[in-house]
Short mmCIF file of C-alpha atoms and ligand atoms in Angstrom, two decimals:
data_model
loop_
_atom_site.label_atom_id
_atom_site.label_comp_id
_atom_site.label_asym_id
_atom_site.label_seq_id
_atom_site.Cartn_x
_atom_site.Cartn_y
_atom_site.Cartn_z
CA MET A 1 -24.36 0.20 4.52
CA THR A 2 -21.26 1.13 2.49
CA ASP A 3 -19.05 0.99 5.55
CA PHE A 4 -19.80 -2.69 6.23
CA LEU A 5 -16.73 -4.88 6.74
CA ARG A 6 -17.13 -8.37 5.27
CA LEU A 7 -15.65 -11.48 6.82
CA GLY A 8 -14.31 -14.15 4.49
CA VAL A 9 -13.63 -17.41 6.32
CA ASN A 10 -10.71 -19.42 4.96
CA ILE A 11 -11.38 -23.14 5.42
CA ASP A 12 -8.04 -24.51 4.15
CA HIS A 13 -7.01 -25.91 7.50
CA VAL A 14 -10.16 -27.95 7.92
CA ALA A 15 -8.80 -29.80 4.89
CA THR A 16 -5.33 -29.91 6.51
CA VAL A 17 -6.80 -31.84 9.45
CA ARG A 18 -8.73 -34.14 7.12
CA ASN A 19 -5.68 -34.84 4.98
CA ALA A 20 -3.50 -35.63 8.02
CA ARG A 21 -5.25 -39.01 8.15
CA GLY A 22 -6.44 -39.35 4.57
CA ALA A 23 -10.00 -39.72 5.89
CA GLY A 24 -13.16 -38.07 4.54
CA TYR A 25 -13.56 -35.83 7.58
CA PRO A 26 -13.65 -33.08 8.75
CA ASP A 27 -15.28 -31.83 5.55
CA PRO A 28 -14.40 -28.26 4.49
CA VAL A 29 -17.77 -27.95 2.75
CA ARG A 30 -19.55 -28.62 6.04
CA ALA A 31 -17.26 -26.05 7.69
CA ALA A 32 -18.21 -23.53 5.00
CA SER A 33 -21.89 -24.05 5.65
CA ILE A 34 -21.43 -23.64 9.44
CA ALA A 35 -19.35 -20.48 8.86
CA ALA A 36 -22.06 -19.08 6.55
CA ALA A 37 -24.77 -19.78 9.12
CA ALA A 38 -22.66 -18.00 11.79
CA GLY A 39 -22.32 -14.83 9.73
CA ALA A 40 -19.44 -15.31 7.29
CA ASP A 41 -19.97 -13.18 4.20
CA GLY A 42 -17.78 -15.34 1.97
CA ILE A 43 -15.64 -18.47 1.93
CA THR A 44 -12.01 -18.48 0.88
CA ALA A 45 -10.14 -21.59 -0.24
CA HIS A 46 -6.58 -21.86 -1.56
CA LEU A 47 -6.06 -24.60 -4.13
CA ARG A 48 -2.31 -25.03 -3.88
CA GLU A 49 -0.28 -26.56 -6.67
CA ASP A 50 0.71 -29.42 -4.34
CA ARG A 51 -2.92 -29.90 -3.10
CA ARG A 52 -1.67 -30.09 0.47
CA HIS A 53 -5.06 -29.04 1.89
CA ILE A 54 -7.90 -28.05 -0.45
CA THR A 55 -8.37 -30.44 -3.39
CA ASP A 56 -9.93 -30.08 -6.82
CA ASP A 57 -12.93 -32.04 -5.55
CA ASP A 58 -13.34 -29.58 -2.64
CA ILE A 59 -13.47 -26.68 -5.10
CA ALA A 60 -16.07 -28.49 -7.21
CA ARG A 61 -18.19 -29.28 -4.15
CA LEU A 62 -17.84 -25.77 -2.69
CA SER A 63 -18.83 -24.26 -6.04
CA ALA A 64 -21.95 -26.43 -6.10
CA ALA A 65 -22.95 -26.06 -2.45
CA LEU A 66 -22.12 -22.51 -1.36
CA THR A 67 -24.85 -19.94 -0.89
CA ILE A 68 -22.30 -17.18 -0.20
CA PRO A 69 -19.47 -16.05 -2.52
CA LEU A 70 -16.38 -18.22 -3.04
CA ASN A 71 -13.00 -16.52 -3.18
CA LEU A 72 -10.51 -18.90 -4.84
CA GLU A 73 -6.92 -18.22 -3.84
CA MET A 74 -4.60 -19.30 -6.62
CA ALA A 75 -1.09 -18.99 -7.99
CA ALA A 76 -0.69 -17.25 -11.35
CA THR A 77 -0.32 -20.45 -13.39
CA ASP A 78 -2.06 -21.77 -16.49
CA GLU A 79 -3.35 -24.77 -14.55
CA MET A 80 -5.02 -22.58 -11.91
CA LEU A 81 -6.37 -20.24 -14.56
CA GLY A 82 -8.05 -23.23 -16.25
CA ILE A 83 -9.60 -24.35 -12.96
CA ALA A 84 -10.85 -20.84 -12.17
CA LEU A 85 -12.39 -20.51 -15.63
CA ARG A 86 -14.10 -23.89 -15.22
CA HIS A 87 -15.67 -23.11 -11.82
CA ARG A 88 -16.07 -19.35 -12.17
CA PRO A 89 -15.85 -18.42 -8.48
CA HIS A 90 -17.12 -15.00 -7.43
CA ALA A 91 -13.51 -13.89 -6.87
CA ALA A 92 -9.96 -15.07 -7.47
CA CYS A 93 -7.17 -13.83 -5.25
CA ILE A 94 -3.77 -14.20 -6.92
CA VAL A 95 -1.09 -15.18 -4.42
CA PRO A 96 2.59 -16.03 -4.75
CA GLU A 97 3.28 -19.70 -4.10
CA LYS A 98 6.47 -21.47 -3.15
CA ARG A 99 6.33 -25.23 -2.80
CA GLU A 100 8.55 -25.29 0.30
CA GLU A 101 6.68 -22.58 2.28
CA VAL A 102 4.42 -23.48 5.22
CA THR A 103 1.98 -20.71 4.35
CA THR A 104 1.91 -17.76 1.95
CA GLU A 105 4.99 -15.87 3.07
CA GLY A 106 4.54 -12.48 1.51
CA GLY A 107 2.70 -10.52 -1.12
CA LEU A 108 2.75 -11.00 -4.85
CA ASP A 109 5.37 -9.04 -6.75
CA ALA A 110 2.74 -7.45 -9.00
CA ALA A 111 5.24 -4.84 -10.15
CA GLY A 112 7.98 -7.35 -11.04
CA GLN A 113 5.61 -9.86 -12.71
CA PHE A 114 3.54 -7.35 -14.61
CA ASP A 115 3.86 -9.02 -18.03
CA ARG A 116 2.95 -12.46 -16.73
CA LEU A 117 0.00 -11.21 -14.67
CA ALA A 118 -1.58 -8.90 -17.24
CA PRO A 119 -2.99 -11.61 -19.61
CA LEU A 120 -4.05 -13.86 -16.72
CA ILE A 121 -5.95 -11.03 -15.03
CA ALA A 122 -7.58 -10.12 -18.33
CA ARG A 123 -8.81 -13.72 -18.83
CA LEU A 124 -10.26 -13.85 -15.31
CA ARG A 125 -11.93 -10.48 -15.67
CA ASP A 126 -13.39 -11.42 -19.07
CA ALA A 127 -14.96 -14.45 -17.38
CA GLY A 128 -16.64 -12.16 -14.84
CA ILE A 129 -14.38 -13.21 -11.94
CA ARG A 130 -13.46 -10.42 -9.53
CA VAL A 131 -9.67 -10.39 -9.39
CA SER A 132 -7.82 -9.55 -6.23
CA LEU A 133 -4.03 -9.26 -5.88
CA PHE A 134 -2.49 -10.22 -2.54
CA VAL A 135 0.22 -7.57 -2.08
CA GLU A 136 2.49 -5.96 0.47
CA PRO A 137 1.44 -2.48 1.63
CA GLU A 138 3.83 -0.73 -0.78
CA ALA A 139 3.09 2.08 -3.22
CA ALA A 140 4.91 0.26 -6.06
CA GLN A 141 2.62 -2.77 -5.70
CA ILE A 142 -0.50 -0.63 -5.59
CA ASP A 143 0.66 1.27 -8.62
CA ALA A 144 1.12 -2.06 -10.43
CA ALA A 145 -2.37 -3.20 -9.35
CA ILE A 146 -3.81 0.03 -10.81
CA ARG A 147 -1.95 -0.48 -14.10
CA LEU A 148 -3.01 -4.14 -14.22
CA GLY A 149 -6.65 -3.13 -13.86
CA ALA A 150 -7.19 -5.23 -10.72
CA PRO A 151 -10.47 -4.17 -9.08
CA VAL A 152 -9.35 -5.42 -5.65
CA ILE A 153 -6.15 -5.78 -3.62
CA GLU A 154 -5.75 -7.80 -0.44
CA LEU A 155 -3.12 -6.31 1.85
CA HIS A 156 -0.80 -8.80 3.53
CA THR A 157 -1.16 -8.44 7.31
CA GLY A 158 1.22 -11.31 8.14
CA ARG A 159 4.09 -9.05 9.14
CA TYR A 160 1.77 -6.86 11.27
CA ALA A 161 0.57 -10.00 13.06
CA GLU A 162 4.08 -11.21 13.88
CA ILE A 163 5.55 -8.07 15.45
CA ASP A 164 4.83 -5.92 18.50
CA GLY A 165 5.32 -2.44 19.87
CA ASP A 166 6.67 0.36 17.69
CA ALA A 167 7.34 -1.97 14.80
CA ARG A 168 3.67 -3.01 14.76
CA THR A 169 2.56 0.64 14.92
CA ALA A 170 4.80 1.42 11.94
CA GLU A 171 3.44 -1.56 9.98
CA LEU A 172 -0.12 -0.51 10.79
CA ARG A 173 0.67 2.93 9.38
CA ARG A 174 2.01 1.32 6.20
CA LEU A 175 -1.19 -0.71 5.90
CA SER A 176 -3.43 2.34 6.43
CA ASP A 177 -1.46 4.44 3.95
CA ALA A 178 -1.61 1.66 1.36
CA ALA A 179 -5.36 1.22 1.92
CA ALA A 180 -5.93 4.95 1.46
CA LEU A 181 -3.80 5.06 -1.71
CA ALA A 182 -5.60 2.08 -3.26
CA ALA A 183 -9.08 3.34 -2.37
CA LYS A 184 -8.26 6.80 -3.75
CA ASN A 185 -7.51 5.08 -7.05
CA GLY A 186 -10.78 3.17 -7.10
CA ILE A 187 -9.43 -0.18 -5.88
CA GLU A 188 -11.41 -2.10 -3.25
CA VAL A 189 -9.21 -3.01 -0.29
CA HIS A 190 -9.22 -6.34 1.54
CA ALA A 191 -6.73 -7.57 4.15
CA GLY A 192 -5.68 -10.83 5.70
CA HIS A 193 -3.12 -13.25 7.10
CA GLY A 194 -2.37 -14.03 10.72
CA LEU A 195 -5.42 -12.21 12.13
CA THR A 196 -6.77 -13.25 15.56
CA PHE A 197 -9.28 -11.94 18.11
CA ASP A 198 -6.41 -10.01 19.72
CA ASN A 199 -4.96 -8.28 16.67
CA VAL A 200 -7.94 -7.86 14.31
CA GLY A 201 -9.20 -4.58 15.82
CA PRO A 202 -6.73 -2.06 14.36
CA ILE A 203 -6.98 -3.67 10.90
CA ALA A 204 -10.79 -3.71 11.04
CA ALA A 205 -10.70 -0.04 12.01
CA ILE A 206 -8.93 1.04 8.78
CA PRO A 207 -11.92 2.69 7.08
CA GLN A 208 -10.98 1.77 3.48
CA VAL A 209 -10.74 -1.96 4.27
CA ARG A 210 -13.91 -3.68 3.08
CA GLU A 211 -13.16 -7.36 3.71
CA LEU A 212 -10.97 -9.48 5.96
CA ASN A 213 -9.98 -13.04 5.10
CA ILE A 214 -9.24 -15.12 8.18
CA GLY A 215 -8.54 -18.84 8.45
CA HIS A 216 -5.92 -20.53 10.58
CA PHE A 217 -6.88 -18.86 13.86
CA LEU A 218 -10.59 -19.55 13.38
CA VAL A 219 -10.05 -23.21 12.58
CA GLY A 220 -7.82 -23.55 15.66
CA GLU A 221 -10.31 -21.73 17.88
CA ALA A 222 -13.06 -23.98 16.53
CA LEU A 223 -11.42 -26.89 18.39
CA PHE A 224 -12.29 -25.22 21.67
CA VAL A 225 -15.52 -23.30 21.07
CA GLY A 226 -16.86 -24.63 17.75
CA LEU A 227 -16.53 -22.97 14.36
CA GLY A 228 -19.85 -21.13 14.56
CA GLU A 229 -18.92 -19.54 17.88
CA ALA A 230 -15.43 -18.61 16.65
CA VAL A 231 -16.89 -16.91 13.55
CA ARG A 232 -19.55 -15.08 15.62
CA ARG A 233 -16.92 -13.76 18.05
CA MET A 234 -14.65 -12.61 15.18
CA ARG A 235 -17.64 -10.80 13.66
CA GLU A 236 -18.23 -9.07 17.01
CA GLU A 237 -14.58 -8.02 17.30
CA MET A 238 -14.68 -6.61 13.76
CA ASP A 239 -17.96 -4.75 14.34
CA ALA A 240 -16.69 -3.31 17.64
CA ALA A 241 -13.52 -2.01 15.97
CA ARG A 242 -15.56 -0.53 13.15
CA GLY A 243 -17.51 1.48 15.71
N1 LIG B 301 -5.37 -14.13 2.69
C1 LIG B 301 -4.49 -14.80 1.92
C2 LIG B 301 -4.18 -14.25 0.58
C3 LIG B 301 -3.89 -15.99 2.36
O1 LIG B 301 -3.00 -16.63 1.58
C4 LIG B 301 -4.26 -16.50 3.61
C5 LIG B 301 -3.69 -17.80 4.07
O2 LIG B 301 -4.12 -18.82 3.24
C6 LIG B 301 -5.20 -15.79 4.36
C7 LIG B 301 -5.72 -14.59 3.90
C8 LIG B 301 -5.65 -16.27 5.71
O3 LIG B 301 -4.56 -16.28 6.59
P1 LIG B 301 -4.70 -16.99 7.99
O4 LIG B 301 -4.97 -18.43 7.71
O5 LIG B 301 -3.39 -16.74 8.65
O6 LIG B 301 -5.86 -16.36 8.70
#
């Protein structure tokens, strides 16, 4: 089914809870296996430069244990490139990273950082890793992704998730236009950031979007209903929106 919308479950914040006490639990690898059993199509983990949640050991254990694809979120640095080349995840999503931010605050400036990104993307692609660029829904960024030879972009839905009313409608239009432009140019479109049961529908309904990456909400919801149930319900919301 070409129209199928994949769900990537981001398990970073299972590690946030673990690291709050420096204990060995809850284990993000166990979370990944529960998410997979509940219908996740992939697992996403962001190895930040400051290792505030996911650690190098988590990436090694996920790489060894996962039966579904791993999408490694990473900053465009030599250190992260080395780690990606060592573990060879199915995909690497390049994100901007600022040490002081609470979460990824916006898309990558693929247009402005073209010269730095080009060799890094080439190395990842040569290693057989599917490169995705996390970008704002802007034509200039999509144009840069095309010129950089990125096979995938992930559209930043954080702004959409934070606003209401007419502003949200306008942002949704920007996201749909960007998805259409990317797909027309042969780029696979993913989306993510800030998605919940309440706001996922319109994003899931954009026909060119092939994968959603969702984390913080699912890990929070897991406290109340369990991770498996949270993933199953998200899957249902996505399928319903897809029609
Ligand atoms: N996609 C990217 C590129 C991200 O950086 C994040 C946050 O780590 C997500 C998706 C998931 O966002 P959220 O945790 O808000 O669902």
